[in-house]
Short mmCIF file of C-alpha atoms in Angstrom, two decimals:
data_model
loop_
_atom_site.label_atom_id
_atom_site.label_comp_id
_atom_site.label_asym_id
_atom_site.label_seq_id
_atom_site.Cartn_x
_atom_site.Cartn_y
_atom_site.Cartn_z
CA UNK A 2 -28.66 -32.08 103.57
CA UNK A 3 -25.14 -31.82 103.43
CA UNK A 4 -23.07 -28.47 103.37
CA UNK A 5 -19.20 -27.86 103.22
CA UNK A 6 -17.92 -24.89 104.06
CA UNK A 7 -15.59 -24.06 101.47
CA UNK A 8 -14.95 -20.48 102.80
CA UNK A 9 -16.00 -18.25 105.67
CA UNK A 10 -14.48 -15.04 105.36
CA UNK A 11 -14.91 -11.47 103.71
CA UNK A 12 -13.73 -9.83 100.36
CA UNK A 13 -10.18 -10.01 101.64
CA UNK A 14 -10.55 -12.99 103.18
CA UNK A 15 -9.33 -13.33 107.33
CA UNK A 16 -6.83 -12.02 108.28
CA UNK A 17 -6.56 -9.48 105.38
CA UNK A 18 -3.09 -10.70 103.73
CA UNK A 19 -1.57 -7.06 103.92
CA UNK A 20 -3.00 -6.24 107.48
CA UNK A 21 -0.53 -7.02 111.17
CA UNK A 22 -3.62 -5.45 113.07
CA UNK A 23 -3.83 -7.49 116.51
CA UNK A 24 -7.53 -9.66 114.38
CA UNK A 25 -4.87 -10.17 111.75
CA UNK A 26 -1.79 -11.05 113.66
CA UNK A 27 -3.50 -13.76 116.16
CA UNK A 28 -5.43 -15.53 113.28
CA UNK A 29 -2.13 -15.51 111.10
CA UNK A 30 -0.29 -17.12 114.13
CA UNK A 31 -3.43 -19.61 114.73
CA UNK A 32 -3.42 -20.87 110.89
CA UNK A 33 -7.11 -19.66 111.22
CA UNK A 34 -7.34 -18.20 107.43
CA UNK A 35 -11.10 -17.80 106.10
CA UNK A 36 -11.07 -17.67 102.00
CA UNK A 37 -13.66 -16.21 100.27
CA UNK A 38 -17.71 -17.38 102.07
CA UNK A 39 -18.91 -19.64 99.54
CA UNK A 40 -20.54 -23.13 100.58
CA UNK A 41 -21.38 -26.89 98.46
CA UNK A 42 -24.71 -28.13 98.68
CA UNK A 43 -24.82 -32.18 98.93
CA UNK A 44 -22.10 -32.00 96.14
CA UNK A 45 -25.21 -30.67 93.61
CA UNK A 46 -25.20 -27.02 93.97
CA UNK A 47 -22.84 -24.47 94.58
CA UNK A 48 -23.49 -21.56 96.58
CA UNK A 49 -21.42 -18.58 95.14
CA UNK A 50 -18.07 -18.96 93.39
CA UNK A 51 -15.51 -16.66 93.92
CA UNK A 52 -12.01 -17.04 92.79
CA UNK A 53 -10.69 -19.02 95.80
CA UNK A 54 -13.39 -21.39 95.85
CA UNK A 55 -12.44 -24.44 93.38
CA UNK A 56 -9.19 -24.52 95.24
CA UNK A 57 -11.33 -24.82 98.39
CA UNK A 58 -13.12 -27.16 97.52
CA UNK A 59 -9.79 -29.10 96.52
CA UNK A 60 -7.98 -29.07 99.46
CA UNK A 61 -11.31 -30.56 101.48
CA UNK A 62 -10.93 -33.63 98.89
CA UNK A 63 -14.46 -32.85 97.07
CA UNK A 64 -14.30 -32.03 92.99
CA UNK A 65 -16.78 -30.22 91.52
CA UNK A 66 -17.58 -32.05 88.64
CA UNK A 67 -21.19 -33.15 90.40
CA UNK A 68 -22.05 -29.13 90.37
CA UNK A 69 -25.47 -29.44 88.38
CA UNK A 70 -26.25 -25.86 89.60
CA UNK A 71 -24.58 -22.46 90.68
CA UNK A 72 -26.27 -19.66 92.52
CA UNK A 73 -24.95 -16.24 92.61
CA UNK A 74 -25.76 -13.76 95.34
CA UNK A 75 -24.39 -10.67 93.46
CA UNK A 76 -21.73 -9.60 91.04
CA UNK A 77 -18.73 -8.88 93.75
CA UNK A 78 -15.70 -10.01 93.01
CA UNK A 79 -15.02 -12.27 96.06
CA UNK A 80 -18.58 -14.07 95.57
CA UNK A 81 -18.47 -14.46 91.30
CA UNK A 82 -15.14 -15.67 89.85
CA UNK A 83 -16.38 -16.64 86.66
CA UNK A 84 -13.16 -17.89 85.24
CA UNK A 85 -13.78 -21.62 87.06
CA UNK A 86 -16.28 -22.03 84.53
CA UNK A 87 -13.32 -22.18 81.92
CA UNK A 88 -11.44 -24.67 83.95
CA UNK A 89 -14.96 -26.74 83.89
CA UNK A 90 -14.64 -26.13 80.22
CA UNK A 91 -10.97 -27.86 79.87
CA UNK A 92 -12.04 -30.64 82.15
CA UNK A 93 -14.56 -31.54 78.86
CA UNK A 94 -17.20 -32.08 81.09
CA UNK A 95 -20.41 -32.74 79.05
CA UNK A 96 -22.85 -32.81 82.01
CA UNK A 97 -25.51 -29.65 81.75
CA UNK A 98 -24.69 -26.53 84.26
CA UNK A 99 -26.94 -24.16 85.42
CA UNK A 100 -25.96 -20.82 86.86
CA UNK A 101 -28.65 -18.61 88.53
CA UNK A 102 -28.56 -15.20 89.78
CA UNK A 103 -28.64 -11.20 89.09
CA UNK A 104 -28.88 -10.68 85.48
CA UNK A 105 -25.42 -8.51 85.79
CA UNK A 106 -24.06 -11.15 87.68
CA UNK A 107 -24.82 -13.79 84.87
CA UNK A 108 -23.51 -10.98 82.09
CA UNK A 109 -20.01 -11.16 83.74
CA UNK A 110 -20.02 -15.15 83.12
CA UNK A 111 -21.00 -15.60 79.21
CA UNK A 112 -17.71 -14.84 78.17
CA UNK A 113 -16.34 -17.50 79.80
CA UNK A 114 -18.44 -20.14 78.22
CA UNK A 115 -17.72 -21.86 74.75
CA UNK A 116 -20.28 -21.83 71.91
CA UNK A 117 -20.93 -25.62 73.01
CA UNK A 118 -20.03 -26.02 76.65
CA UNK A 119 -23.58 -27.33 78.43
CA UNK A 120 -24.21 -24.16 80.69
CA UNK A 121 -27.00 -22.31 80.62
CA UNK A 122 -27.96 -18.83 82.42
CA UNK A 123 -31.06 -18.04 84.57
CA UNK A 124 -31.56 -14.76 85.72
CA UNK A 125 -33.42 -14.35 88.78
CA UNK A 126 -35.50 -11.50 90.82
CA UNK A 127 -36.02 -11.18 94.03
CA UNK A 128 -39.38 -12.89 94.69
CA UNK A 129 -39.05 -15.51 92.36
CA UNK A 130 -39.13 -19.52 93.24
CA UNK A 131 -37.76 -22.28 91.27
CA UNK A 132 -36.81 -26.30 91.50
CA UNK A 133 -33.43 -27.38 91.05
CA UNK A 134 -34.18 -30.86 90.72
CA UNK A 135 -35.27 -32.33 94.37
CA UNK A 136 -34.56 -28.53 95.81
CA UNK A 137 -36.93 -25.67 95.51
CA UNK A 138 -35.07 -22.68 96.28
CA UNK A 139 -36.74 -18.94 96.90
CA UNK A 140 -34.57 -15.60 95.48
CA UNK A 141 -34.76 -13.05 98.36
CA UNK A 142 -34.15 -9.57 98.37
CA UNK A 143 -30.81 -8.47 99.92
CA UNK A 144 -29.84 -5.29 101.69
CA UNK A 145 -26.15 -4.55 99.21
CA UNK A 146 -24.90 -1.89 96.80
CA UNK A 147 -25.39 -4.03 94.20
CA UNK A 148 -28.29 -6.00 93.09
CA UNK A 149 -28.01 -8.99 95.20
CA UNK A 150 -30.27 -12.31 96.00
CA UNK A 151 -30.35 -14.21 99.38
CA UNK A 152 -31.74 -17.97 98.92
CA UNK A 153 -34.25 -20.01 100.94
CA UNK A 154 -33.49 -23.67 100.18
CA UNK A 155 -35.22 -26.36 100.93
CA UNK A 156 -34.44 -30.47 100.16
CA UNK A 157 -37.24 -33.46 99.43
CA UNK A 158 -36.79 -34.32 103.32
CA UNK A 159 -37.92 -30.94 104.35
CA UNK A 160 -34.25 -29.63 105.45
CA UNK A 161 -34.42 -25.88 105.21
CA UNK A 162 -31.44 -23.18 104.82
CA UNK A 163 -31.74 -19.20 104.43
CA UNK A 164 -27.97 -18.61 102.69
CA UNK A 165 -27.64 -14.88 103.61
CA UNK A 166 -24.36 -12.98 102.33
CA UNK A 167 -23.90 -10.21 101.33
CA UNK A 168 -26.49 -8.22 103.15
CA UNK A 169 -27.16 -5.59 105.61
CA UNK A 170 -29.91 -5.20 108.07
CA UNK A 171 -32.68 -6.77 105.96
CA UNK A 172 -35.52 -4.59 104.89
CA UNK A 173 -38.97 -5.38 106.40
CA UNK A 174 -40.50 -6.69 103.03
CA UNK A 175 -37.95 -9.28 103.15
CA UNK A 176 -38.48 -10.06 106.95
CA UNK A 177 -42.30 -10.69 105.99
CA UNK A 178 -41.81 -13.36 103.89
CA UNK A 179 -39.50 -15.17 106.34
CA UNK A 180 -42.44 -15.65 108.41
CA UNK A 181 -42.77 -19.12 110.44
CA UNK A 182 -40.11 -20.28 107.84
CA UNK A 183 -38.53 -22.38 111.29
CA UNK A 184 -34.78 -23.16 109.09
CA UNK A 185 -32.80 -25.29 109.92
CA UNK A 186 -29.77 -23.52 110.17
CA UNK A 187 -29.20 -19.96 108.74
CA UNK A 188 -26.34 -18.57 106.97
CA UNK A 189 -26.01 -14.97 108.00
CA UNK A 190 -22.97 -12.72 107.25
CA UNK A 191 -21.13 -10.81 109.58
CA UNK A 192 -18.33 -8.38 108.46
CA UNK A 193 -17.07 -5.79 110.78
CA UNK A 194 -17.52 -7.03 114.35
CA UNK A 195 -17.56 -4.06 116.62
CA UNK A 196 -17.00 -1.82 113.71
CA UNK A 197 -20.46 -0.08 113.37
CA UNK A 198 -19.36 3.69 111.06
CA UNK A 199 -18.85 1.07 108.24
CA UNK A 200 -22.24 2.78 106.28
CA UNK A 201 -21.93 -0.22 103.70
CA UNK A 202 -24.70 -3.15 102.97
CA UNK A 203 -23.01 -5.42 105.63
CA UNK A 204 -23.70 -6.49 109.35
CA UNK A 205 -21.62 -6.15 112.42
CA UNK A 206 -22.37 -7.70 115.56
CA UNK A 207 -24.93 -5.42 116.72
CA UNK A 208 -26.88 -5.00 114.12
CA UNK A 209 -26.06 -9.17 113.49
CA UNK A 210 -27.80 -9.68 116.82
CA UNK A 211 -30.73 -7.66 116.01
CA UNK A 212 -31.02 -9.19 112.26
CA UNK A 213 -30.90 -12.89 114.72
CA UNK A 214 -33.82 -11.06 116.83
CA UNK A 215 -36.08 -10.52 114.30
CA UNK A 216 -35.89 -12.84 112.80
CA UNK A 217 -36.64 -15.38 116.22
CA UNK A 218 -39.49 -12.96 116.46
CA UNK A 219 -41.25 -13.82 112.88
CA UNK A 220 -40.81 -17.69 113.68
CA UNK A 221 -37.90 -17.72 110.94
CA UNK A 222 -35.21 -18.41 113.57
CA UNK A 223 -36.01 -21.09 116.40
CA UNK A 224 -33.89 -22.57 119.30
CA UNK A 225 -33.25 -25.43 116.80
CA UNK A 226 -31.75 -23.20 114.01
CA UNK A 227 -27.85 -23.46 113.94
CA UNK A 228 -26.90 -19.71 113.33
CA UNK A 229 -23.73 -19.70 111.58
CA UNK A 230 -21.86 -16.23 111.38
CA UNK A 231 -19.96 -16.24 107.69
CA UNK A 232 -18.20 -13.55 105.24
CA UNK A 233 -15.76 -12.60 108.45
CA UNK A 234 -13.87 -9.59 108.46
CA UNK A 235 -10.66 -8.65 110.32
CA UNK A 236 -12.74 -5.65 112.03
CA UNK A 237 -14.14 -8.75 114.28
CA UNK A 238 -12.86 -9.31 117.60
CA UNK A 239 -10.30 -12.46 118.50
CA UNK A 240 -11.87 -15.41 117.91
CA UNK A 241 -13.21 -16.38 121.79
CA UNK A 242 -14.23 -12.85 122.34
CA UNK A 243 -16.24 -13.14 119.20
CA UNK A 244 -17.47 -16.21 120.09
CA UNK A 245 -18.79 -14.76 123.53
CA UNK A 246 -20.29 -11.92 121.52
CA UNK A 247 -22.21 -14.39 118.96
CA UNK A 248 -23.19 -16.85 121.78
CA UNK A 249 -25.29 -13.99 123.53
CA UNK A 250 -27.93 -14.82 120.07
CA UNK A 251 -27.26 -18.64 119.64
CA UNK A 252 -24.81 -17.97 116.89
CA UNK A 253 -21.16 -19.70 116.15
CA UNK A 254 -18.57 -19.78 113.69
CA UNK A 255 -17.30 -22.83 111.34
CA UNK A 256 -13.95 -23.35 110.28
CA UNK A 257 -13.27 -23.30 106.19
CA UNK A 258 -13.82 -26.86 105.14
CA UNK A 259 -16.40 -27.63 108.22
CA UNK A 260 -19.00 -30.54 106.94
CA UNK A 261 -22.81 -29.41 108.29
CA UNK A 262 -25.13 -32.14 108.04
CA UNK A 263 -28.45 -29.64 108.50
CA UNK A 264 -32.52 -30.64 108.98
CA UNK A 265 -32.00 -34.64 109.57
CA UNK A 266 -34.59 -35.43 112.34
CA UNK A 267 -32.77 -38.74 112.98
CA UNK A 268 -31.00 -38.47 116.77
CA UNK A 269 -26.81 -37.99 116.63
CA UNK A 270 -24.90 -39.31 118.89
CA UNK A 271 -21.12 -38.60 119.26
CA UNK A 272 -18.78 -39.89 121.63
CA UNK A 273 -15.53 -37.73 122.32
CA UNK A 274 -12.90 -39.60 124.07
CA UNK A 275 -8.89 -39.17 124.83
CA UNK A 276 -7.04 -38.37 128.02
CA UNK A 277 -6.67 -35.92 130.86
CA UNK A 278 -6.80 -32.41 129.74
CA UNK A 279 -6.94 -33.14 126.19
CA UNK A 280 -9.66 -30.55 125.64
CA UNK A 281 -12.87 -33.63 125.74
CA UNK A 282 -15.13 -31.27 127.26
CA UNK A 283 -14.19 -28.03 125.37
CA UNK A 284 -14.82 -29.73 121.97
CA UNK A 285 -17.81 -31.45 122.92
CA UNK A 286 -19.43 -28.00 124.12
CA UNK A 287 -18.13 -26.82 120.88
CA UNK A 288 -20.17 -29.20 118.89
CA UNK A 289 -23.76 -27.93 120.60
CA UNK A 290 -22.44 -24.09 120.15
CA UNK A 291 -25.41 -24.01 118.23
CA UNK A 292 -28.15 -24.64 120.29
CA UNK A 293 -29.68 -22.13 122.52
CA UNK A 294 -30.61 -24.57 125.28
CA UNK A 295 -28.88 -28.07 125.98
CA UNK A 296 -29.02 -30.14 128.91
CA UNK A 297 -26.07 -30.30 130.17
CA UNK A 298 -25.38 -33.87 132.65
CA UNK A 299 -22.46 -33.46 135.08
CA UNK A 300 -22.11 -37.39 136.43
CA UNK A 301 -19.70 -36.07 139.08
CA UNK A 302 -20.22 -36.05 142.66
CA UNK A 303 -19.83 -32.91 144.53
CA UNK A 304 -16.76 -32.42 146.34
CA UNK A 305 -17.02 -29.53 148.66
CA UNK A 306 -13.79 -30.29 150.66
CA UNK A 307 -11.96 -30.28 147.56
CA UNK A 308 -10.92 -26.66 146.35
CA UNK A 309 -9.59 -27.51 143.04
CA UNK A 310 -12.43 -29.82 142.03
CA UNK A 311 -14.79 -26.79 142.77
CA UNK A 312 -12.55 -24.39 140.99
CA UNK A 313 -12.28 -26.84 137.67
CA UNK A 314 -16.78 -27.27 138.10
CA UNK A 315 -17.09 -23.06 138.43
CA UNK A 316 -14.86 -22.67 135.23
CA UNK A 317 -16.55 -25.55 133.44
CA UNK A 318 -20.18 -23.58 134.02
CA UNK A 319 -18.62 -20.56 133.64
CA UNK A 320 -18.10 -21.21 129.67
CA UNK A 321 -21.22 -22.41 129.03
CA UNK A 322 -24.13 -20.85 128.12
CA UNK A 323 -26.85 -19.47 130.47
CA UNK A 324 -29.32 -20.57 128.72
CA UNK A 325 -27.79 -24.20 129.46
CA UNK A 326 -29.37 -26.68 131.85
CA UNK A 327 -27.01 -27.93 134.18
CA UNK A 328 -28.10 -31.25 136.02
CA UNK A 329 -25.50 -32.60 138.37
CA UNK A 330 -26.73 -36.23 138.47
CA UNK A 331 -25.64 -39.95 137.67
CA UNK A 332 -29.29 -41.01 137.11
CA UNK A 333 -29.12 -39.91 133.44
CA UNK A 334 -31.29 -43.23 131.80
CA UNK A 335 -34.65 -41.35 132.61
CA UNK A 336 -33.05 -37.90 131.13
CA UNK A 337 -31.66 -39.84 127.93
CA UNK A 338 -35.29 -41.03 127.19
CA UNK A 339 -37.46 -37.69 128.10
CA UNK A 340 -35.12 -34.69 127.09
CA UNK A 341 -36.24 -32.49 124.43
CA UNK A 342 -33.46 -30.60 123.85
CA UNK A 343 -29.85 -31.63 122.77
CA UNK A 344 -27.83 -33.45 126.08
CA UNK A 345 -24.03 -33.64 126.75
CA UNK A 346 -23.36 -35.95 129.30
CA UNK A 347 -19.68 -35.10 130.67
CA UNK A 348 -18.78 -38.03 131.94
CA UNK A 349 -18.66 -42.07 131.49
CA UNK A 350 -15.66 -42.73 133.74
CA UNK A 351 -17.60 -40.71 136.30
CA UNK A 352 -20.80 -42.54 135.63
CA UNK A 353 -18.78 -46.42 135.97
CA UNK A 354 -17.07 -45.16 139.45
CA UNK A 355 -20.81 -44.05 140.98
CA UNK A 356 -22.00 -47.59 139.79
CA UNK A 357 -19.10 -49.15 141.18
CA UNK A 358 -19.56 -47.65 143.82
CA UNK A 359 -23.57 -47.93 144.08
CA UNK A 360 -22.55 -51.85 143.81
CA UNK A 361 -19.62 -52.47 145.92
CA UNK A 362 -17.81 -53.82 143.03
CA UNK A 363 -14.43 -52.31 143.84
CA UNK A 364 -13.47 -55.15 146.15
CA UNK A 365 -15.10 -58.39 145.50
CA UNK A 366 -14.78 -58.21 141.75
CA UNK A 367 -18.64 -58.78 141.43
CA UNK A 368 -19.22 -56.71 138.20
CA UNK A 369 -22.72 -58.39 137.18
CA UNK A 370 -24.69 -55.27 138.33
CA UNK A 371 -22.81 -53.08 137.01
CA UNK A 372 -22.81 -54.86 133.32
CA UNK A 373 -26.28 -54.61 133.31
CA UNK A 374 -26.14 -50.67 134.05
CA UNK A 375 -24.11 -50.26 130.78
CA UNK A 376 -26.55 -52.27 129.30
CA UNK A 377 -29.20 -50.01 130.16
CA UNK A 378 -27.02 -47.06 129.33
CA UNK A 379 -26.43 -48.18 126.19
CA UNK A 380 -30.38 -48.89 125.73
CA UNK A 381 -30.69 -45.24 126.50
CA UNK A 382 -28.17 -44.57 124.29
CA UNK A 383 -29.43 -46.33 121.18
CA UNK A 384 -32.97 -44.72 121.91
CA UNK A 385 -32.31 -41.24 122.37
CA UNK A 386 -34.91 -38.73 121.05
CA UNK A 387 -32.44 -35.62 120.39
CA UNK A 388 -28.65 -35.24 119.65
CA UNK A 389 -26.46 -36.63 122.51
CA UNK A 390 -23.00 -35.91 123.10
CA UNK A 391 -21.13 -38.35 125.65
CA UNK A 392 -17.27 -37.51 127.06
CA UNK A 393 -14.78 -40.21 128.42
CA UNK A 394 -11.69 -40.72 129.26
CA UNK A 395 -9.11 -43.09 127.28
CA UNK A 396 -7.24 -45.22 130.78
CA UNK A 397 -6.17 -48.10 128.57
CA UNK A 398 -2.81 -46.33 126.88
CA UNK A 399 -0.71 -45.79 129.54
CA UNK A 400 0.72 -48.16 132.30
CA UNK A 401 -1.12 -51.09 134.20
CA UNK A 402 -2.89 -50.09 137.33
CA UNK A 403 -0.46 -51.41 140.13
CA UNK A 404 -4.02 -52.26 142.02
CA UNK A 405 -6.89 -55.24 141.11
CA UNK A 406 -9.81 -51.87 141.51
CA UNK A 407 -7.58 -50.02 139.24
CA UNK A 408 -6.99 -52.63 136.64
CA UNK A 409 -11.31 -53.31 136.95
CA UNK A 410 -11.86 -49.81 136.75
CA UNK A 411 -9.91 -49.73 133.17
CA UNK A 412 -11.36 -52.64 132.03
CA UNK A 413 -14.71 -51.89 132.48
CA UNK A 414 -14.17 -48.23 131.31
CA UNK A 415 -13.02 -49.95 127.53
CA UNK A 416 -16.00 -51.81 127.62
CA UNK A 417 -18.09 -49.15 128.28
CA UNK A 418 -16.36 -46.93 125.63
CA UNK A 419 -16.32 -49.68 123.26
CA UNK A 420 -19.90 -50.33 123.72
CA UNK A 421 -20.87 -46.59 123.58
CA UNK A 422 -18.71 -45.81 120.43
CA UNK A 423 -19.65 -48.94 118.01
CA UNK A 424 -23.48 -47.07 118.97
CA UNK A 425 -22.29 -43.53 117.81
CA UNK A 426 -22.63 -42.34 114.15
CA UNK A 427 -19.80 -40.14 115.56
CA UNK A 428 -16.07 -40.88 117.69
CA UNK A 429 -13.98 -37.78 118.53
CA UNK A 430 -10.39 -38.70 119.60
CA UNK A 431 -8.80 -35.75 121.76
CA UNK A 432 -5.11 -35.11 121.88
CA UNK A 433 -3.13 -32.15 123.04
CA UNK A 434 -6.30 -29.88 122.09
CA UNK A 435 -6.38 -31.42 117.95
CA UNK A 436 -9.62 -33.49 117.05
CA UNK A 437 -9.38 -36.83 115.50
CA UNK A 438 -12.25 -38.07 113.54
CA UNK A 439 -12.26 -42.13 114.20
CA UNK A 440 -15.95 -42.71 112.56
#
């Protein structure tokens, strides 16, 4: 199951477009804009459609002329912009639409359609199930001023979602029929951060992290369900302190356009490479923001004497997670093969220099041993039970090592990278802080 985010943010989107509040101001100057929290399901269905959201999907390179399906929370403005089915119209597209939701929610769309355009209306209830060709999808009941539908999806391969927006605190019926539902990942909106006097069908973060609670509690939510935060607000907090706040329940936010490829059982493994401070490790924690516990591998050696090596290991740990396992250890082929939960190891270059070391390669040259480590890593690699993540460094791009260990060092390191990446499904290139997808 694949799901692009074609918009994370509230009714007036993030930051608010009239608004120099300090949320505002800081995601204005960070080109962080959320449109309108709206989401496309494997190309197939389209998960609310508000007036920003064909453009959306535009300007992340999909079209929407594959849409065999919309569903419609509710009738809000920011969630139903019933004029794209117009443009559909002048595009002459003769495949059939369906569009499912509210009954006043479908009302606000018929005048939109042509006598012969191939869309059809469903009204749904909450309660009710029905198949969308290889989806069967269950209408919720939402916590909103208006009549308003949450959806449990589910794909042929068993991939689950719970699309939640708009909704406050949900009401214990609804909770009861969540039960053991174990998603995959879960969709829940989040609107005015530390803002709690809002008195409107919404969450903020507290009563967010109770919603998350419950919801753990019935079996719904597991440590395998990515929580993703959506329908932001400018009443939220800057975007780390939020963070912070929505790590303490195994939540995280997506960027607008973010790709989620949700419920495949099938191991991921994702190498993130680039130079010195190029923000490797910060992205690759980034990508396991979802998990509530990881294994995290530190391959470097202790080194008490050195102040600023201990300083740079304290902050690392510091940003991550309590709920984290830290293992400081270059024995990692036995971890690879028994973890259960998610690993980043963090990293190769240290790995190569304690089996260069471990086999006195440095001077004599004699790399044989230490080939037939990588190949064993790279066993390990290929055979890993749960989503790996592996940092390196990129020592190829800049000058020639003046010394022979040097120059082995490098060339070894490429190999290893090289080895490691052709491997991946996924390679992360790091510069200056921006991520470059290379596969």
């Amino acid at each position: 199951m694949e799901l692009l985010m074609l918009g994370t943010g509230a009714a007036d989107g993030w930051p608010n477009p009239f608004c120099e509040c300090t949320s505002c101001t800081a995601a204005l100057a960070s080109g962080t804009v959320r449109g309108h929290t709206a989401a496309l399901l494997d190309n197939r269905i389209l998960l609310d459609c508000g007036p920003e959201v064909p453009r959306a999907a535009s300007r992340s390179g999909r079209t929407l002329a594959g849409v065999e399906h919309i569903l419609l929370t509710h009738s809000h403005p920011d969630h139903l912009g019933p004029m794209a089915l117009l443009f559909r119209s002048w595009a002459d597209r003769t495949e059939p639409l369906q569009v499912l939701g509210p009954p006043d929610a479908l009302d606000l769309c018929r005048d939109w359609v042509g006598p012969h355009d191939p869309v059809t209306f469903t009204p749904l209830v909450a309660g009710q199930s029905v198949t969308l060709g290889t989806y069967d999808v269950r209408a919720l009941e939402a916590t909103h001023e208006v009549p308003t539908l949450l959806y449990d999806i589910t794909d042929q391969a068993g991939a689950r979602i719970f699309w939640a927006t708009d909704t406050g605190p949900l009401a214990p019926s609804t909770i009861a029929q969540l039960e053991n539902a174990s998603f995959d990942a879960l969709f829940l909106e989040e609107t005015f951060g530390f803002k709690t006097d809002h008195g409107t069908g919404h969450h903020d973060l507290p009563s967010f992290a109770r919603t998350v609670a419950t919801l753990r509690e019935v079996g719904a939510v597991t440590d395998r369900t990515d929580i993703v935060a959506v329908h932001l607000g400018h009443h939220n907090p800057l975007a780390h302190e939020l963070s912070a706040a929505l790590e303490q329940c195994g939540a995280r936010t997506v960027l607008d356009g973010t790709v989620l490829r949700i419920g495949s059982r099938a191991p991921g493994r994702t190498l993130v490479t680039g130079g010195a401070r190029a923000g490797k490790s910060t992205y690759a924690e980034a990508l396991l923001s979802g998990y509530r516990h990881v294994t995290y591998i530190a391959t470097g050696d202790p080194h008490d004497d050195d102040p600023d090596w201990t300083e740079r290991v304290a902050s690392h740990r510091a940003r991550r997670p309590a709920t984290w396992a830290t293992l400081e250890t270059v024995d990692v082929i036995e971890i690879l093969s028994g973890s259960t939960d998610p690993i980043l190891l963090d990293c190769l270059g240290t790995w190569l220099t304690a089996q260069m070391n471990r086999h006195d390669a440095w001077l004599d040259g004699n790399t044989a041993a230490v080939r037939e480590d990588i190949d064993q890593l790279l066993a390990a690699w290929k055979s890993c039970p749960v989503p790996i993540i592996a940092v390196t460094n990129e020592v190829g791009s800049g000058v020639v090592p003046e010394t022979k260990s040097g120059r082995l060092f490098r060339d070894l390191l490429g190999l290893l990278n090289a080895r490691i990446a052709d491997a991946s499904e996924s390679v992360v290139l790091m510069t200056a802080g921006l991520p470059t997808r290379l596969r």
